[in-house]
Tab-separated table of N, CA and C in Angstrom:
chain	number	residue	atom	x	y	z
A	99	MET	N	0.784	-1.183	0.001
A	99	MET	CA	0.001	0.020	0.025
A	99	MET	C	0.878	1.277	0.049
A	100	SER	N	1.974	1.179	0.718
A	100	SER	CA	2.843	2.356	0.823
A	100	SER	C	3.383	2.772	-0.595
A	101	ASP	N	3.621	1.754	-1.447
A	101	ASP	CA	4.148	2.029	-2.803
A	101	ASP	C	3.111	2.845	-3.535
A	102	VAL	N	1.821	2.468	-3.431
A	102	VAL	CA	0.757	3.191	-4.206
A	102	VAL	C	0.689	4.723	-3.682
A	103	ILE	N	0.782	4.832	-2.407
A	103	ILE	CA	0.703	6.219	-1.881
A	103	ILE	C	1.936	7.066	-2.346
A	104	GLN	N	3.158	6.491	-2.254
A	104	GLN	CA	4.316	7.160	-2.696
A	104	GLN	C	4.199	7.521	-4.175
A	105	HIS	N	3.618	6.607	-4.926
A	105	HIS	CA	3.484	6.945	-6.355
A	105	HIS	C	2.465	8.098	-6.532
A	106	ARG	N	1.412	8.154	-5.726
A	106	ARG	CA	0.531	9.319	-5.801
A	106	ARG	C	1.214	10.659	-5.514
A	107	ILE	N	2.040	10.590	-4.420
A	107	ILE	CA	2.846	11.800	-4.109
A	107	ILE	C	3.774	12.187	-5.255
A	108	ASN	N	4.410	11.196	-5.808
A	108	ASN	CA	5.311	11.532	-6.997
A	108	ASN	C	4.533	12.143	-8.141
A	109	LEU	N	3.369	11.586	-8.400
A	109	LEU	CA	2.541	12.146	-9.559
A	109	LEU	C	2.109	13.581	-9.256
A	110	LEU	N	1.689	13.807	-8.047
A	110	LEU	CA	1.240	15.225	-7.612
A	110	LEU	C	2.374	16.125	-7.786
A	111	ASN	N	3.566	15.746	-7.267
A	111	ASN	CA	4.748	16.733	-7.370
A	111	ASN	C	5.181	16.883	-8.860
A	112	ASP	N	5.130	15.800	-9.626
A	112	ASP	CA	5.489	15.948	-11.053
A	112	ASP	C	4.510	16.857	-11.762
A	113	ALA	N	3.231	16.815	-11.421
A	113	ALA	CA	2.213	17.589	-12.109
A	113	ALA	C	2.535	19.092	-11.891
A	114	TRP	N	2.706	19.464	-10.592
A	114	TRP	CA	2.910	20.952	-10.435
A	114	TRP	C	4.238	21.410	-10.852
A	115	ARG	N	5.281	20.573	-10.745
A	115	ARG	CA	6.591	20.988	-11.136
A	115	ARG	C	6.710	21.113	-12.746
A	116	ASN	N	5.815	20.415	-13.416
A	116	ASN	CA	5.826	20.551	-14.858
A	116	ASN	C	4.665	21.359	-15.435
A	117	GLY	N	4.050	22.128	-14.557
A	117	GLY	CA	2.959	23.016	-15.018
A	117	GLY	C	1.698	22.410	-15.468
A	118	ARG	N	1.460	21.196	-14.995
A	118	ARG	CA	0.173	20.532	-15.340
A	118	ARG	C	-0.850	20.720	-14.250
A	119	PHE	N	-1.191	21.909	-14.002
A	119	PHE	CA	-2.017	22.295	-12.871
A	119	PHE	C	-3.414	21.756	-12.945
A	120	ASP	N	-3.965	21.507	-14.147
A	120	ASP	CA	-5.273	20.887	-14.289
A	120	ASP	C	-5.348	19.501	-13.773
A	121	GLU	N	-4.232	18.798	-13.675
A	121	GLU	CA	-4.160	17.460	-13.079
A	121	GLU	C	-4.210	17.473	-11.574
A	122	LEU	N	-3.874	18.490	-10.978
A	122	LEU	CA	-3.723	18.565	-9.492
A	122	LEU	C	-5.042	18.171	-8.789
A	123	SER	N	-6.175	18.593	-9.206
A	123	SER	CA	-7.387	18.347	-8.458
A	123	SER	C	-7.634	16.820	-8.283
A	124	ARG	N	-7.095	15.962	-9.151
A	124	ARG	CA	-7.403	14.541	-9.099
A	124	ARG	C	-6.723	13.900	-7.877
A	125	TYR	N	-5.758	14.622	-7.279
A	125	TYR	CA	-5.065	14.127	-6.046
A	125	TYR	C	-5.573	14.518	-4.775
A	126	PHE	N	-6.539	15.473	-4.843
A	126	PHE	CA	-7.112	16.046	-3.560
A	126	PHE	C	-8.575	15.720	-3.465
A	127	HIS	N	-8.933	15.438	-2.205
A	127	HIS	CA	-10.340	15.256	-1.840
A	127	HIS	C	-11.062	16.558	-2.121
A	128	ALA	N	-12.344	16.519	-2.383
A	128	ALA	CA	-13.151	17.746	-2.690
A	128	ALA	C	-13.098	18.660	-1.490
A	129	ASP	N	-13.033	18.181	-0.280
A	129	ASP	CA	-13.076	19.014	0.935
A	129	ASP	C	-11.720	19.118	1.607
A	130	ALA	N	-10.588	18.872	0.828
A	130	ALA	CA	-9.295	18.966	1.366
A	130	ALA	C	-8.958	20.287	1.991
A	131	VAL	N	-8.014	20.266	2.877
A	131	VAL	CA	-7.551	21.499	3.554
A	131	VAL	C	-6.007	21.614	3.427
A	132	LEU	N	-5.499	22.749	3.073
A	132	LEU	CA	-4.094	23.049	3.081
A	132	LEU	C	-3.876	24.047	4.206
A	133	VAL	N	-2.954	23.752	5.087
A	133	VAL	CA	-2.652	24.643	6.211
A	133	VAL	C	-1.262	25.254	5.961
A	134	ALA	N	-1.207	26.590	5.943
A	134	ALA	CA	0.081	27.281	5.630
A	134	ALA	C	1.043	27.139	6.822
A	135	PRO	N	2.317	27.169	6.546
A	135	PRO	CA	3.250	27.094	7.608
A	135	PRO	C	2.946	27.975	8.807
A	136	GLY	N	3.112	27.464	10.002
A	136	GLY	CA	2.841	28.227	11.192
A	136	GLY	C	1.321	28.379	11.495
A	137	PHE	N	0.494	27.583	10.751
A	137	PHE	CA	-0.931	27.629	10.875
A	137	PHE	C	-1.478	29.032	10.562
A	138	SER	N	-0.772	29.819	9.732
A	138	SER	CA	-1.153	31.215	9.452
A	138	SER	C	-2.304	31.363	8.484
A	139	GLN	N	-2.641	30.316	7.799
A	139	GLN	CA	-3.800	30.395	6.886
A	139	GLN	C	-4.297	28.968	6.557
A	140	ARG	N	-5.541	28.962	6.146
A	140	ARG	CA	-6.187	27.701	5.720
A	140	ARG	C	-6.744	27.955	4.350
A	141	VAL	N	-6.514	26.921	3.448
A	141	VAL	CA	-7.090	26.973	2.108
A	141	VAL	C	-7.969	25.684	2.042
A	142	GLU	N	-9.264	25.901	1.687
A	142	GLU	CA	-10.209	24.739	1.690
A	142	GLU	C	-10.702	24.458	0.349
A	143	GLY	N	-10.782	23.155	0.080
A	143	GLY	CA	-11.337	22.739	-1.303
A	143	GLY	C	-10.192	22.454	-2.311
A	144	ARG	N	-10.507	21.399	-3.061
A	144	ARG	CA	-9.479	20.963	-4.048
A	144	ARG	C	-9.100	21.967	-5.109
A	145	GLU	N	-10.034	22.747	-5.597
A	145	GLU	CA	-9.791	23.725	-6.594
A	145	GLU	C	-8.965	24.879	-6.022
A	146	ALA	N	-9.371	25.323	-4.842
A	146	ALA	CA	-8.572	26.400	-4.224
A	146	ALA	C	-7.115	25.984	-3.915
A	147	ILE	N	-6.982	24.708	-3.455
A	147	ILE	CA	-5.620	24.220	-3.200
A	147	ILE	C	-4.787	24.089	-4.470
A	148	SER	N	-5.406	23.604	-5.492
A	148	SER	CA	-4.736	23.545	-6.833
A	148	SER	C	-4.251	24.898	-7.256
A	149	SER	N	-5.078	25.958	-6.969
A	149	SER	CA	-4.752	27.311	-7.345
A	149	SER	C	-3.474	27.766	-6.680
A	150	THR	N	-3.278	27.288	-5.471
A	150	THR	CA	-2.073	27.775	-4.678
A	150	THR	C	-0.783	27.354	-5.400
A	151	TYR	N	-0.793	26.135	-5.999
A	151	TYR	CA	0.376	25.694	-6.744
A	151	TYR	C	0.580	26.590	-7.929
A	152	ARG	N	-0.525	26.860	-8.648
A	152	ARG	CA	-0.394	27.718	-9.841
A	152	ARG	C	0.107	29.066	-9.516
A	153	GLU	N	-0.364	29.646	-8.360
A	153	GLU	CA	0.018	30.990	-7.989
A	153	GLU	C	1.521	30.959	-7.552
A	154	PHE	N	1.965	29.948	-6.875
A	154	PHE	CA	3.376	29.882	-6.494
A	154	PHE	C	4.243	29.864	-7.755
A	155	VAL	N	3.950	29.014	-8.654
A	155	VAL	CA	4.754	28.868	-9.869
A	155	VAL	C	4.704	30.177	-10.691
A	156	ALA	N	3.556	30.872	-10.654
A	156	ALA	CA	3.491	32.115	-11.430
A	156	ALA	C	4.291	33.261	-10.831
A	157	ASN	N	4.623	33.154	-9.570
A	157	ASN	CA	5.322	34.258	-8.815
A	157	ASN	C	6.749	33.818	-8.497
A	158	ALA	N	7.104	32.550	-8.591
A	158	ALA	CA	8.421	32.115	-8.184
A	158	ALA	C	9.022	31.221	-9.213
A	159	SER	N	10.305	31.161	-9.260
A	159	SER	CA	10.993	30.203	-10.079
A	159	SER	C	11.710	29.213	-9.137
A	160	VAL	N	11.504	27.924	-9.331
A	160	VAL	CA	12.124	26.901	-8.465
A	160	VAL	C	13.454	26.584	-9.130
A	161	ASP	N	14.557	26.901	-8.369
A	161	ASP	CA	15.874	26.722	-8.947
A	161	ASP	C	16.384	25.358	-8.720
A	162	GLU	N	16.041	24.731	-7.497
A	162	GLU	CA	16.431	23.379	-7.155
A	162	GLU	C	15.378	22.838	-6.236
A	163	MET	N	15.099	21.506	-6.386
A	163	MET	CA	14.168	20.904	-5.468
A	163	MET	C	14.640	19.453	-5.268
A	164	ILE	N	14.802	19.083	-4.050
A	164	ILE	CA	15.174	17.752	-3.681
A	164	ILE	C	14.077	17.100	-2.803
A	165	LEU	N	13.450	16.071	-3.295
A	165	LEU	CA	12.366	15.395	-2.608
A	165	LEU	C	12.807	14.058	-2.103
A	166	GLY	N	12.616	13.751	-0.852
A	166	GLY	CA	12.964	12.415	-0.361
A	166	GLY	C	11.646	11.558	-0.358
A	167	ASP	N	11.867	10.296	-0.237
A	167	ASP	CA	10.704	9.360	-0.124
A	167	ASP	C	9.977	9.646	1.134
A	168	ALA	N	8.700	9.433	1.198
A	168	ALA	CA	7.813	9.675	2.301
A	168	ALA	C	7.909	8.568	3.291
A	169	ARG	N	7.844	8.895	4.574
A	169	ARG	CA	7.505	7.909	5.624
A	169	ARG	C	5.966	7.812	5.553
A	170	ILE	N	5.496	6.582	5.412
A	170	ILE	CA	4.042	6.388	5.267
A	170	ILE	C	3.504	5.474	6.266
A	171	ASP	N	2.525	5.867	7.008
A	171	ASP	CA	1.792	5.052	7.967
A	171	ASP	C	0.375	4.920	7.531
A	172	VAL	N	-0.088	3.652	7.333
A	172	VAL	CA	-1.428	3.371	6.903
A	172	VAL	C	-2.255	2.812	8.021
A	173	PHE	N	-3.453	3.297	8.196
A	173	PHE	CA	-4.371	2.890	9.173
A	173	PHE	C	-5.755	2.660	8.492
A	174	GLY	N	-5.955	1.428	7.956
A	174	GLY	CA	-7.198	1.173	7.237
A	174	GLY	C	-7.273	2.083	5.954
A	175	ASP	N	-8.249	2.959	5.956
A	175	ASP	CA	-8.461	3.879	4.777
A	175	ASP	C	-7.859	5.264	4.981
A	176	THR	N	-6.923	5.319	5.961
A	176	THR	CA	-6.260	6.618	6.215
A	176	THR	C	-4.799	6.382	6.181
A	177	ALA	N	-4.030	7.338	5.609
A	177	ALA	CA	-2.587	7.276	5.522
A	177	ALA	C	-2.030	8.650	5.995
A	178	VAL	N	-0.993	8.612	6.784
A	178	VAL	CA	-0.307	9.879	7.183
A	178	VAL	C	1.165	9.769	6.589
A	179	THR	N	1.551	10.800	5.848
A	179	THR	CA	2.860	10.729	5.266
A	179	THR	C	3.673	12.014	5.630
A	180	SER	N	4.966	11.826	5.669
A	180	SER	CA	5.906	12.904	5.951
A	180	SER	C	7.036	12.753	5.011
A	181	ALA	N	7.224	13.661	4.131
A	181	ALA	CA	8.331	13.540	3.105
A	181	ALA	C	9.314	14.737	3.225
A	182	PRO	N	10.566	14.416	3.365
A	182	PRO	CA	11.558	15.497	3.492
A	182	PRO	C	11.759	16.231	2.074
A	183	PHE	N	12.064	17.489	2.212
A	183	PHE	CA	12.323	18.209	1.020
A	183	PHE	C	13.300	19.331	1.296
A	184	THR	N	13.982	19.779	0.248
A	184	THR	CA	14.827	21.010	0.287
A	184	THR	C	14.477	21.649	-1.049
A	185	MET	N	14.175	22.978	-0.951
A	185	MET	CA	13.840	23.718	-2.199
A	185	MET	C	14.505	25.125	-2.152
A	186	THR	N	15.063	25.425	-3.278
A	186	THR	CA	15.616	26.764	-3.501
A	186	THR	C	14.788	27.446	-4.570
A	187	TYR	N	14.245	28.636	-4.251
A	187	TYR	CA	13.400	29.295	-5.197
A	187	TYR	C	13.650	30.775	-5.117
A	188	THR	N	13.299	31.433	-6.187
A	188	THR	CA	13.471	32.899	-6.283
A	188	THR	C	12.061	33.526	-6.431
A	189	ILE	N	11.797	34.470	-5.591
A	189	ILE	CA	10.525	35.249	-5.676
A	189	ILE	C	10.808	36.714	-5.406
A	190	GLY	N	10.237	37.557	-6.227
A	190	GLY	CA	10.558	38.973	-6.076
A	190	GLY	C	11.960	39.399	-6.104
A	191	GLY	N	12.768	38.695	-6.849
A	191	GLY	CA	14.214	38.954	-7.003
A	191	GLY	C	15.070	38.476	-5.841
A	192	GLU	N	14.434	37.816	-4.874
A	192	GLU	CA	15.195	37.312	-3.744
A	192	GLU	C	15.178	35.794	-3.740
A	193	THR	N	16.262	35.131	-3.383
A	193	THR	CA	16.379	33.660	-3.426
A	193	THR	C	16.346	33.167	-2.016
A	194	PHE	N	15.564	32.074	-1.824
A	194	PHE	CA	15.387	31.464	-0.533
A	194	PHE	C	15.639	29.966	-0.736
A	195	THR	N	16.207	29.331	0.365
A	195	THR	CA	16.330	27.860	0.443
A	195	THR	C	15.597	27.423	1.698
A	196	GLU	N	14.649	26.606	1.532
A	196	GLU	CA	13.939	25.984	2.664
A	196	GLU	C	14.040	24.468	2.735
A	197	ALA	N	14.035	23.987	3.954
A	197	ALA	CA	14.117	22.527	4.113
A	197	ALA	C	13.075	22.197	5.143
A	198	GLY	N	12.516	20.976	5.027
A	198	GLY	CA	11.536	20.546	6.004
A	198	GLY	C	10.850	19.283	5.624
A	199	GLN	N	9.583	19.178	6.027
A	199	GLN	CA	8.721	18.030	5.742
A	199	GLN	C	7.381	18.458	5.138
A	200	ASP	N	7.056	17.775	4.145
A	200	ASP	CA	5.743	17.936	3.494
A	200	ASP	C	4.794	16.886	4.140
A	201	LEU	N	3.814	17.361	4.981
A	201	LEU	CA	2.905	16.455	5.642
A	201	LEU	C	1.626	16.341	4.877
A	202	LEU	N	1.298	15.096	4.589
A	202	LEU	CA	0.049	14.811	3.790
A	202	LEU	C	-0.752	13.772	4.558
A	203	VAL	N	-2.069	13.941	4.606
A	203	VAL	CA	-2.970	12.983	5.141
A	203	VAL	C	-3.841	12.536	4.010
A	204	PHE	N	-3.934	11.227	3.758
A	204	PHE	CA	-4.752	10.661	2.719
A	204	PHE	C	-5.930	9.938	3.255
A	205	THR	N	-6.961	9.848	2.453
A	205	THR	CA	-8.115	8.978	2.730
A	205	THR	C	-8.313	8.148	1.501
A	206	ARG	N	-8.739	6.938	1.643
A	206	ARG	CA	-9.029	6.019	0.445
A	206	ARG	C	-10.523	6.181	0.176
A	207	GLU	N	-10.902	6.675	-0.941
A	207	GLU	CA	-12.316	6.891	-1.295
A	207	GLU	C	-12.519	6.388	-2.685
A	208	GLY	N	-13.429	5.469	-2.844
A	208	GLY	CA	-13.719	4.887	-4.156
A	208	GLY	C	-12.500	4.250	-4.771
A	209	GLY	N	-11.666	3.565	-3.945
A	209	GLY	CA	-10.461	2.946	-4.371
A	209	GLY	C	-9.242	3.845	-4.668
A	210	GLU	N	-9.372	5.178	-4.566
A	210	GLU	CA	-8.359	6.098	-4.859
A	210	GLU	C	-7.896	6.664	-3.500
A	211	TRP	N	-6.552	6.903	-3.385
A	211	TRP	CA	-6.021	7.601	-2.247
A	211	TRP	C	-5.973	9.090	-2.580
A	212	LEU	N	-6.676	9.902	-1.788
A	212	LEU	CA	-6.786	11.309	-2.005
A	212	LEU	C	-6.316	12.153	-0.803
A	213	VAL	N	-5.592	13.175	-1.073
A	213	VAL	CA	-5.049	14.062	0.032
A	213	VAL	C	-6.236	14.763	0.656
A	214	VAL	N	-6.394	14.696	1.984
A	214	VAL	CA	-7.458	15.455	2.696
A	214	VAL	C	-6.878	16.589	3.516
A	215	TRP	N	-5.535	16.604	3.787
A	215	TRP	CA	-4.930	17.612	4.539
A	215	TRP	C	-3.483	17.730	4.236
A	216	ARG	N	-2.962	18.907	4.099
A	216	ARG	CA	-1.518	19.118	3.739
A	216	ARG	C	-1.001	20.321	4.525
A	217	MET	N	0.229	20.131	4.937
A	217	MET	CA	0.981	21.262	5.624
A	217	MET	C	2.456	21.039	5.357
A	218	LEU	N	3.162	22.155	5.121
A	218	LEU	CA	4.633	22.174	5.128
A	218	LEU	C	5.148	22.661	6.365
A	219	LEU	N	6.038	21.825	6.907
A	219	LEU	CA	6.846	22.294	8.103
A	219	LEU	C	8.231	22.572	7.495
A	220	SER	N	8.544	23.839	7.487
A	220	SER	CA	9.819	24.189	6.837
A	220	SER	C	10.485	25.322	7.681
A	221	ARG	N	11.787	25.416	7.310
A	221	ARG	CA	12.550	26.479	7.895
A	221	ARG	C	13.510	26.956	6.772
A	222	GLU	N	13.803	28.262	6.807
A	222	GLU	CA	14.658	28.794	5.838
A	222	GLU	C	16.128	28.425	6.215
A	223	VAL	N	16.829	27.890	5.270
A	223	VAL	CA	18.253	27.472	5.541
A	223	VAL	C	19.262	28.303	4.785
A	224	GLY	N	18.761	29.292	4.059
A	224	GLY	CA	19.659	30.203	3.305
A	224	GLY	C	18.919	31.170	2.477
A	225	GLY	N	19.591	32.157	1.982
A	225	GLY	CA	18.910	33.153	1.166
A	225	GLY	C	19.987	34.137	0.624
A	226	ASP	N	19.532	35.187	-0.024
A	226	ASP	CA	20.477	36.159	-0.550
A	226	ASP	C	21.147	36.893	0.695
A	227	ALA	N	22.387	37.187	0.512
A	227	ALA	CA	23.137	37.885	1.577
A	227	ALA	C	22.894	39.400	1.398
């Protein structure tokens, strides 16, 4: 089961990294929630969440991204994942490097694993001097 969920994570990341934003909604539950770092904001619904990826890519260039395999814990029709990442991106002329964990909670609905909750736990590890 973990291989199926890791594959879903890989497909989701591949879609946004390659500008296939119309594909993103297939990975999220209709009522999914994205929680911004520090619990500073909530975005609700698959279409609104998909838009956050599009907005990020429209405003930033990703210079480097390293994604690790997720730690996946499955409990019946629920899976909790934590995947390490490091990303360097430029936005507004300033470059940032962040590292952390991408936390995803999945539910199995109609035979498909869908993200119901997402949060990035990250810290800045570098930037322009």
